[in-house]
Amino acid sequence: MVGELYIVATPIGNMGDMAPRAVDVLHTVDLVAAEDTRRSSRLFRHFGIKTPMVSYHDHSDNKQINTIVDMLLRGNSVALISDAGTPLISDPGYRLVKIVRDKGLKVVPIPGSCALIAAISVSGLPSDRFIFEGFPPAKSSARVAKFESVAEEFRTLIFYEAPHRILETLTDMVNVFGGARQVVIARELTKTYETFLSGSLMKVLVQVEEDKNQQKGEIVVVLEGVRPSEKDPDTAEARRVLAILLDEVSLKQAALLAAKITGYQKNELYALALSLKQ
C-alpha cells in the first residue's frame, strides 16, 4: 500500500469558507506540508487539528521532498497546504507534485477557495475565457515588457499584486494598455476590509492614489482584454495589404504595418498573415 498526497485548499480570509472535506483530510492524514507552519498554526487551532506539520516551499531542498515521498511510499498520507487558497496557484507545490506523479503515486485535489476565481466571479468582466499571469515582475522595465506581451490579448487578464507595488503597476498598465481599459481591483477578499474598485484604469489609479487604504492587503487585478474588432480581418483588402508587405518585410512587421494601414487588430492580422505564408 502507498499513501496519497492531498492538495488541500484553505480559506483566503474567512474561516467559514473551509470545506468540511478539507478539515477531515487535515485531521486524518499522517503529515501536513505547509508553506509557513506559523501561519498555518492559526488554521489548525481554529479547527482543532493536531496533525504534525513540516515546512515545505518550492525552495525546499531535495531532502525535504525525499522525506515526503518516502512517507508516501511507506503508506502514509500527506496533505499539502499553502498560506491561503489553493496550493500551486502562485503558491508552492509544483516541484513536489511533479515528483510524486512521476513516481506513479496518487495526487488528490481537495478544492476550495482561490482568490483569482473569487475575483473574476464578481468582476463583471468576461469570464468565459481568461488568463492568469500571477505576480507581474517587480522591476518596472520587466513589468512593462510583460504587459506589452499581453497588450493585445482578447481574454480577460488576471494578476496578483503586492500592496507596495500596486500604484506602480497601475501606472504601467495605464501606459501600456491605455487609461480607458476597464479594470476591477479586488482587495482583501473575504476579509473584514474587502473592497472592490472598478472602472477605467485611469479612474482606478486615481482612486488608489488618493486612498492609502487601497494600498494595503492582498490584491487581485482583473483587467479587460482587447475588445474584438468589429471589422472582419478576413477581407480582400487585408489580404491584399498583407500580400504586398510580406514580400518586403518579416511576418511580424507585416502584421504591425497592416494594422496601422487597415485599422484591424495586429494579432488578428498576424494569424491571417501566417495563413498566407503557409
Coordinates of C-alpha atoms in Angstrom, one line a residue:
M1 CA 0.0 0.0 0.0
V2 CA 1.2 3.5 -0.7
G3 CA -0.1 6.8 0.7
E4 CA -1.8 9.7 -1.1
L5 CA -0.8 13.3 -1.5
Y6 CA -3.7 15.6 -0.9
I7 CA -3.6 19.2 -2.4
V8 CA -5.9 21.0 0.1
A9 CA -7.3 24.5 -0.5
T10 CA -7.6 26.6 2.7
P11 CA -9.5 29.9 3.2
I12 CA -8.1 33.1 1.8
G13 CA -9.5 35.0 4.7
N14 CA -12.8 33.9 6.1
M15 CA -12.6 30.6 8.1
G16 CA -16.2 29.9 7.2
D17 CA -15.0 29.1 3.7
M18 CA -13.1 26.0 4.8
A19 CA -14.6 22.9 3.1
P20 CA -15.7 20.1 5.6
R21 CA -13.8 17.6 3.4
A22 CA -10.6 19.7 3.8
V23 CA -11.0 19.7 7.5
D24 CA -11.5 15.9 7.5
V25 CA -8.4 15.4 5.4
L26 CA -6.2 17.6 7.6
H27 CA -7.4 15.7 10.7
T28 CA -6.7 12.2 9.2
V29 CA -3.5 12.5 7.2
D30 CA -0.2 11.5 8.8
L31 CA 1.6 14.7 7.9
V32 CA 0.8 18.2 6.6
A33 CA 3.4 20.0 4.5
A34 CA 2.7 23.7 4.9
E35 CA 4.2 26.8 3.2
D36 CA 4.6 28.5 6.6
T37 CA 3.9 26.4 9.7
R38 CA 3.5 29.5 11.9
R39 CA 0.7 31.0 9.7
S40 CA -1.0 27.6 9.3
S41 CA -1.0 27.1 13.1
R42 CA -3.9 29.6 13.3
L43 CA -5.9 27.4 10.9
F44 CA -5.1 24.3 12.9
R45 CA -6.1 26.0 16.2
H46 CA -9.4 27.1 14.7
F47 CA -10.4 23.6 13.6
G48 CA -8.7 21.7 16.4
I49 CA -6.3 19.9 14.1
K50 CA -3.4 18.1 15.8
T51 CA -1.7 16.6 12.8
P52 CA 2.1 17.1 12.7
M53 CA 3.3 19.8 10.3
V54 CA 6.5 20.4 8.4
S55 CA 7.6 23.4 6.3
Y56 CA 7.5 23.0 2.6
H57 CA 8.0 25.6 -0.2
D58 CA 9.4 25.5 -3.7
H59 CA 12.9 26.4 -2.4
S60 CA 12.9 23.4 -0.1
D61 CA 15.9 21.1 -0.7
N62 CA 15.6 17.6 -2.1
K63 CA 16.0 16.2 1.4
Q64 CA 12.6 17.6 2.4
I65 CA 11.0 16.4 -0.8
N66 CA 12.5 12.9 -0.4
T67 CA 11.2 12.7 3.2
I68 CA 7.7 13.4 2.0
V69 CA 8.0 10.9 -0.9
D70 CA 9.4 8.2 1.4
M71 CA 6.4 8.7 3.7
L72 CA 4.0 8.2 0.8
L73 CA 5.9 5.1 -0.4
R74 CA 5.6 3.6 3.2
G75 CA 1.8 4.0 3.1
N76 CA 1.5 7.3 4.9
S77 CA -0.8 10.1 3.5
V78 CA 0.4 13.7 3.3
A79 CA -1.6 16.9 2.8
L80 CA 0.0 20.0 1.1
I81 CA -1.4 23.4 2.1
S82 CA -0.3 27.0 1.3
D83 CA -0.7 30.1 3.4
A84 CA -4.1 30.7 1.9
G85 CA -6.2 29.5 -1.0
T86 CA -5.4 26.7 -3.5
P87 CA -1.8 25.4 -3.4
L88 CA 0.2 25.8 -6.7
I89 CA -1.8 28.9 -7.8
S90 CA 1.1 31.3 -7.4
D91 CA 2.0 29.3 -4.3
P92 CA 4.4 26.4 -3.6
G93 CA 3.8 22.8 -4.6
Y94 CA 4.8 22.4 -8.3
R95 CA 8.1 20.5 -7.7
L96 CA 6.6 18.2 -5.1
V97 CA 3.5 17.3 -7.1
K98 CA 5.6 16.6 -10.3
I99 CA 8.0 14.3 -8.4
V100 CA 5.1 12.5 -6.7
R101 CA 3.3 12.0 -10.0
D102 CA 6.5 10.9 -11.7
K103 CA 6.8 8.2 -9.0
G104 CA 3.3 6.9 -10.1
L105 CA 1.8 7.9 -6.7
K106 CA -1.7 9.3 -6.4
V107 CA -2.3 13.1 -6.0
V108 CA -5.8 14.1 -4.8
P109 CA -7.3 17.6 -5.1
I110 CA -9.4 18.9 -2.3
P111 CA -11.0 22.0 -3.9
G112 CA -11.8 25.2 -2.1
S113 CA -11.0 28.9 -2.0
C114 CA -9.0 30.6 -4.8
A115 CA -8.5 34.3 -5.0
L116 CA -8.4 34.7 -8.7
I117 CA -11.6 32.7 -9.2
A118 CA -13.4 34.7 -6.5
A119 CA -12.3 37.9 -8.1
I120 CA -13.3 37.2 -11.6
S121 CA -16.7 35.8 -10.5
V122 CA -17.7 39.2 -9.2
S123 CA -15.8 41.4 -11.6
G124 CA -18.5 41.8 -14.3
L125 CA -15.8 41.3 -16.9
P126 CA -16.0 38.4 -19.4
S127 CA -15.3 35.2 -17.6
D128 CA -15.8 32.7 -20.3
R129 CA -12.1 33.0 -21.3
F130 CA -9.4 34.4 -19.1
I131 CA -5.7 34.0 -18.4
F132 CA -3.9 34.2 -15.1
E133 CA -0.5 35.9 -15.2
G134 CA 0.4 35.6 -11.5
F135 CA 2.5 38.5 -10.0
P136 CA 4.0 40.9 -12.5
P137 CA 7.7 41.4 -12.3
A138 CA 8.9 43.7 -9.5
K139 CA 11.1 45.9 -11.7
S140 CA 9.3 48.4 -13.9
S141 CA 11.2 47.6 -17.1
A142 CA 10.4 43.9 -16.9
R143 CA 6.8 44.7 -15.8
V144 CA 6.2 46.9 -18.8
A145 CA 7.7 44.2 -21.1
K146 CA 5.4 41.7 -19.5
F147 CA 2.3 43.9 -20.1
E148 CA 3.4 44.6 -23.7
S149 CA 3.5 40.8 -24.3
V150 CA -0.2 40.6 -23.5
A151 CA -1.4 44.0 -24.6
E152 CA -3.5 42.6 -27.5
E153 CA -4.8 39.6 -25.6
F154 CA -8.6 39.2 -26.1
R155 CA -9.1 37.2 -22.9
T156 CA -9.6 38.8 -19.5
L157 CA -6.3 39.2 -17.7
I158 CA -5.9 38.4 -14.0
F159 CA -2.9 39.4 -11.9
Y160 CA -1.9 39.2 -8.3
E161 CA -0.1 42.2 -6.9
A162 CA 1.6 43.2 -3.6
P163 CA 0.2 46.3 -1.9
H164 CA 3.5 48.3 -2.0
R165 CA 3.7 47.9 -5.8
I166 CA 0.0 48.4 -6.8
L167 CA 0.5 52.1 -7.7
E168 CA 3.5 51.5 -9.9
T169 CA 1.7 48.5 -11.5
L170 CA -1.4 50.5 -12.3
T171 CA 0.7 53.4 -13.7
D172 CA 2.5 50.9 -16.0
M173 CA -0.8 49.4 -17.0
V174 CA -2.2 52.8 -18.0
N175 CA 0.9 53.4 -20.1
V176 CA 0.7 50.1 -21.9
F177 CA -3.0 49.3 -22.1
G178 CA -4.3 52.8 -22.1
G179 CA -6.3 54.7 -19.4
A180 CA -9.7 53.7 -20.8
R181 CA -9.2 49.9 -20.4
Q182 CA -11.7 48.6 -17.8
V183 CA -10.3 47.0 -14.6
V184 CA -11.5 45.7 -11.3
I185 CA -9.3 45.7 -8.2
A186 CA -10.4 43.1 -5.6
R187 CA -8.7 43.7 -2.3
E188 CA -8.7 41.6 0.9
L189 CA -11.2 39.2 -0.5
T190 CA -13.5 37.5 2.2
K191 CA -11.8 39.6 4.9
T192 CA -13.1 42.4 7.1
Y193 CA -11.9 45.2 4.8
E194 CA -12.8 43.5 1.5
T195 CA -13.2 46.2 -1.2
F196 CA -13.7 46.4 -4.9
L197 CA -12.8 49.3 -7.2
S198 CA -14.0 49.2 -10.8
G199 CA -13.9 51.5 -13.8
S200 CA -11.3 52.7 -16.3
L201 CA -7.6 52.1 -15.4
M202 CA -7.1 55.8 -15.1
K203 CA -10.1 56.2 -12.8
V204 CA -9.0 53.3 -10.5
L205 CA -5.4 54.6 -10.5
V206 CA -6.6 57.9 -9.2
Q207 CA -8.8 56.2 -6.5
V208 CA -5.9 54.1 -5.3
E209 CA -3.6 57.1 -5.3
E210 CA -6.0 59.2 -3.2
D211 CA -6.9 56.4 -0.7
K212 CA -3.9 54.9 1.1
N213 CA -6.2 52.1 2.4
Q214 CA -6.4 50.8 -1.1
Q215 CA -2.6 50.3 -1.0
K216 CA -2.8 47.7 1.8
G217 CA -3.6 44.0 1.9
E218 CA -3.7 41.3 -0.8
I219 CA -4.8 42.4 -4.2
V220 CA -6.2 40.8 -7.3
V221 CA -6.3 42.9 -10.6
V222 CA -8.8 41.8 -13.2
L223 CA -8.3 43.6 -16.5
E224 CA -10.4 43.7 -19.5
G225 CA -8.9 42.2 -22.6
V226 CA -8.8 43.9 -26.0
R227 CA -12.3 44.2 -27.4
P228 CA -12.5 42.2 -30.7
S229 CA -12.5 44.4 -33.7
E230 CA -16.0 44.9 -35.2
K231 CA -14.3 44.6 -38.6
D232 CA -13.7 41.2 -40.1
P233 CA -10.0 40.9 -40.9
D234 CA -10.6 38.1 -43.4
T235 CA -11.3 40.5 -46.2
A236 CA -9.8 41.0 -49.6
E237 CA -8.3 44.4 -48.5
A238 CA -6.5 42.9 -45.5
R239 CA -5.2 40.1 -47.7
R240 CA -4.0 42.4 -50.4
V241 CA -2.1 44.7 -48.0
L242 CA -0.5 41.7 -46.2
A243 CA 0.5 40.1 -49.5
I244 CA 2.3 43.2 -50.5
L245 CA 4.0 43.7 -47.2
L246 CA 5.0 40.0 -46.8
D247 CA 7.2 40.4 -50.0
E248 CA 9.2 43.1 -48.3
V249 CA 9.3 42.6 -44.5
S250 CA 9.0 39.9 -41.9
L251 CA 5.7 38.4 -40.9
K252 CA 5.7 40.3 -37.6
Q253 CA 6.4 43.7 -39.3
A254 CA 3.8 43.0 -41.9
A255 CA 1.1 42.4 -39.3
L256 CA 2.2 45.6 -37.5
L257 CA 2.2 47.8 -40.6
A258 CA -1.0 46.3 -41.9
A259 CA -2.7 47.1 -38.6
K260 CA -1.7 50.7 -39.0
I261 CA -3.0 50.8 -42.6
T262 CA -6.3 48.9 -42.2
G263 CA -7.2 49.5 -38.5
Y264 CA -7.6 45.8 -37.8
Q265 CA -6.1 44.2 -34.7
K266 CA -2.4 43.3 -35.0
N267 CA -2.9 39.7 -33.6
E268 CA -5.8 39.1 -36.0
L269 CA -3.7 40.2 -38.9
Y270 CA -0.7 38.1 -37.7
A271 CA -2.9 35.0 -37.8
L272 CA -4.1 35.9 -41.3
A273 CA -0.5 36.6 -42.4
L274 CA 0.6 33.2 -41.0
S275 CA -2.1 31.5 -43.1
L276 CA -1.0 33.4 -46.2
K277 CA 2.6 32.3 -45.7
Q278 CA 1.6 28.6 -45.5

